[in-house]
Amino acid sequence: MAHAVEIRDLHKSFGSLEVLKGIDFDVEPGQVVCVIGPSGSGKSTLLRCVNLLEQPTAGTVVVEGVELTHRDVDIDAARRRVGMVFQQFNLFPHMTVLQNVMIAQRRVLKRGKAEAERIARENLDRVGLSEKAASYPAQLSGGQQQRVAIARALAMSPSLMLFDEPTSALDPELVGDVLTVMRKLAEEGMTMLVVTHEMAFAREVADRVVFMDGGVIVEDGPPAQVIGAPRHERTKSFLRRVLDPTHTDV
């Protein structure tokens, strides 16, 4: 069976700063992979290279058999299979929730209005917000806005979902509703690549956890190993700080 995502020798530099230093990485269909690590380790850059929001300096990215880094690729067509959810919600403030979930369907996929509305309503129901269809983003909590953003991505019928720290901008009491939606997607078999600081989510939901530091993958394995019994000292140090914020290494 082909990999859902296949990354080989991926490098990314911003000027003289090399952020990714030769990443080799696969995601299998239906797999949930959580990427953890300190700020500046390259996690978000890796995610943005998967759908070419950032152009890799070197290396290849293949999604569902299509090499996105090939010079002749139809990047717009390839990206339609990849949904992305960011830290910020990026909703149009002058549009209702329903209109926000419909607009890309209409403009990118050229779906008719009735079909786009049906699919939008189905996905708002998936994220538990069907009753907010006529509301505007300013009338919603941050967690609700993020769930609308997830519904918008799902409405494009992606086969792969990328999440870039989707709960980091939320008040703590709102995080759970977003993670519940993501947990449900995992149970439905959605292939997911998630950059997150939510260790409980990674431990419970991920099939694999990848720890990155300094632009390289330090450790990659099942959650019980990477989070529960890490092998590398750098992973151990990071997890001590995350799981016990009052801990300081002497």
Short mmCIF file of C-alpha atoms in Angstrom, two decimals, residues 71-197:
data_model
loop_
_atom_site.label_atom_id
_atom_site.label_comp_id
_atom_site.label_asym_id
_atom_site.label_seq_id
_atom_site.Cartn_x
_atom_site.Cartn_y
_atom_site.Cartn_z
CA ARG A 71 8.46 21.17 -11.17
CA ASP A 72 5.55 20.19 -13.46
CA VAL A 73 3.02 19.32 -10.73
CA ASP A 74 -0.41 20.95 -10.76
CA ILE A 75 -0.03 22.22 -7.21
CA ASP A 76 -3.59 23.57 -6.96
CA ALA A 77 -5.05 20.18 -7.90
CA ALA A 78 -2.72 18.35 -5.51
CA ARG A 79 -3.50 20.72 -2.62
CA ARG A 80 -7.23 20.03 -2.91
CA ARG A 81 -6.64 16.66 -1.29
CA VAL A 82 -4.92 18.24 1.71
CA GLY A 83 -6.87 20.16 4.36
CA MET A 84 -5.02 22.46 6.73
CA VAL A 85 -6.05 24.00 10.05
CA PHE A 86 -3.89 26.78 11.46
CA GLN A 87 -3.36 28.30 14.91
CA GLN A 88 -5.42 31.29 13.82
CA PHE A 89 -8.86 30.61 12.41
CA ASN A 90 -8.68 32.83 9.29
CA LEU A 91 -12.45 33.08 8.91
CA PHE A 92 -14.01 35.86 6.85
CA PRO A 93 -15.59 38.17 9.45
CA HIS A 94 -18.22 39.56 7.04
CA MET A 95 -19.54 36.10 6.14
CA THR A 96 -21.75 33.79 8.16
CA VAL A 97 -20.43 30.46 9.37
CA LEU A 98 -22.29 28.70 6.56
CA GLN A 99 -20.86 31.06 3.94
CA ASN A 100 -17.33 30.56 5.31
CA VAL A 101 -17.65 26.80 4.87
CA MET A 102 -19.17 27.15 1.39
CA ILE A 103 -16.89 29.70 -0.29
CA ALA A 104 -13.88 27.52 -1.13
CA GLN A 105 -16.17 24.74 -2.33
CA ARG A 106 -17.79 27.17 -4.76
CA ARG A 107 -14.64 28.91 -5.95
CA VAL A 108 -12.08 26.10 -5.93
CA LEU A 109 -14.11 22.93 -6.46
CA LYS A 110 -16.79 24.72 -8.54
CA ARG A 111 -19.59 23.00 -6.67
CA GLY A 112 -23.10 24.31 -7.19
CA LYS A 113 -24.70 26.34 -4.44
CA ALA A 114 -27.10 23.62 -3.29
CA GLU A 115 -24.38 20.95 -3.16
CA ALA A 116 -21.95 23.28 -1.37
CA GLU A 117 -24.58 24.19 1.21
CA ARG A 118 -25.50 20.54 1.81
CA ILE A 119 -21.84 19.59 2.33
CA ALA A 120 -21.24 22.65 4.51
CA ARG A 121 -24.17 21.77 6.76
CA GLU A 122 -23.04 18.12 6.98
CA ASN A 123 -19.59 19.20 8.15
CA LEU A 124 -20.88 21.80 10.59
CA ASP A 125 -22.90 18.96 12.08
CA ARG A 126 -19.72 16.83 12.25
CA VAL A 127 -18.05 19.48 14.42
CA GLY A 128 -21.19 20.07 16.52
CA LEU A 129 -22.02 23.54 15.21
CA SER A 130 -25.05 23.05 12.96
CA GLU A 131 -27.02 25.54 15.06
CA LYS A 132 -24.40 28.28 14.39
CA ALA A 133 -24.74 28.28 10.59
CA ALA A 134 -26.28 31.77 10.47
CA SER A 135 -23.90 33.28 13.05
CA TYR A 136 -20.89 35.46 12.25
CA PRO A 137 -17.38 34.62 13.52
CA ALA A 138 -17.41 37.49 16.02
CA GLN A 139 -20.41 35.88 17.71
CA LEU A 140 -18.49 32.66 18.37
CA SER A 141 -15.91 31.64 20.95
CA GLY A 142 -12.39 30.89 19.81
CA GLY A 143 -13.02 27.17 20.13
CA GLN A 144 -16.16 27.43 18.01
CA GLN A 145 -14.29 29.43 15.38
CA GLN A 146 -11.59 26.76 15.23
CA ARG A 147 -14.24 24.08 14.80
CA VAL A 148 -15.70 26.09 11.90
CA ALA A 149 -12.21 26.19 10.39
CA ILE A 150 -12.04 22.39 10.69
CA ALA A 151 -15.47 22.07 9.05
CA ARG A 152 -14.29 24.35 6.23
CA ALA A 153 -11.26 22.13 5.61
CA LEU A 154 -13.36 18.94 5.76
CA ALA A 155 -15.88 20.36 3.28
CA MET A 156 -13.18 20.18 0.60
CA SER A 157 -13.21 16.36 0.96
CA PRO A 158 -9.51 16.00 1.80
CA SER A 159 -7.79 12.66 2.23
CA LEU A 160 -5.15 14.19 4.52
CA MET A 161 -5.61 16.75 7.30
CA LEU A 162 -2.77 18.90 8.63
CA PHE A 163 -3.17 20.62 11.99
CA ASP A 164 -0.65 23.29 13.02
CA GLU A 165 -1.03 23.70 16.81
CA PRO A 166 -4.81 24.10 16.43
CA THR A 167 -5.43 24.71 20.14
CA SER A 168 -2.51 27.01 20.99
CA ALA A 169 -4.53 30.22 20.57
CA LEU A 170 -7.47 29.00 22.67
CA ASP A 171 -8.38 29.57 26.28
CA PRO A 172 -7.77 26.34 28.23
CA GLU A 173 -11.46 25.59 28.78
CA LEU A 174 -12.10 25.69 25.02
CA VAL A 175 -9.36 23.25 24.04
CA GLY A 176 -11.36 20.12 24.84
CA ASP A 177 -14.11 20.73 22.29
CA VAL A 178 -11.58 21.06 19.46
CA LEU A 179 -9.64 17.98 20.55
CA THR A 180 -12.91 16.02 20.75
CA VAL A 181 -13.59 16.83 17.09
CA MET A 182 -10.06 15.77 16.15
CA ARG A 183 -10.40 12.56 18.16
CA LYS A 184 -13.63 11.79 16.28
CA LEU A 185 -11.89 12.36 12.92
CA ALA A 186 -9.16 9.93 13.98
CA GLU A 187 -11.78 7.32 14.87
CA GLU A 188 -13.32 7.80 11.40
CA GLY A 189 -9.98 6.91 9.81
CA MET A 190 -8.86 10.34 8.63
CA THR A 191 -5.12 10.53 7.91
CA MET A 192 -3.83 13.30 10.18
CA LEU A 193 -0.49 15.02 10.73
CA VAL A 194 -0.75 17.13 13.89
CA VAL A 195 1.76 19.57 15.35
CA THR A 196 0.71 19.89 18.97
CA HIS A 197 1.72 20.61 22.55
#
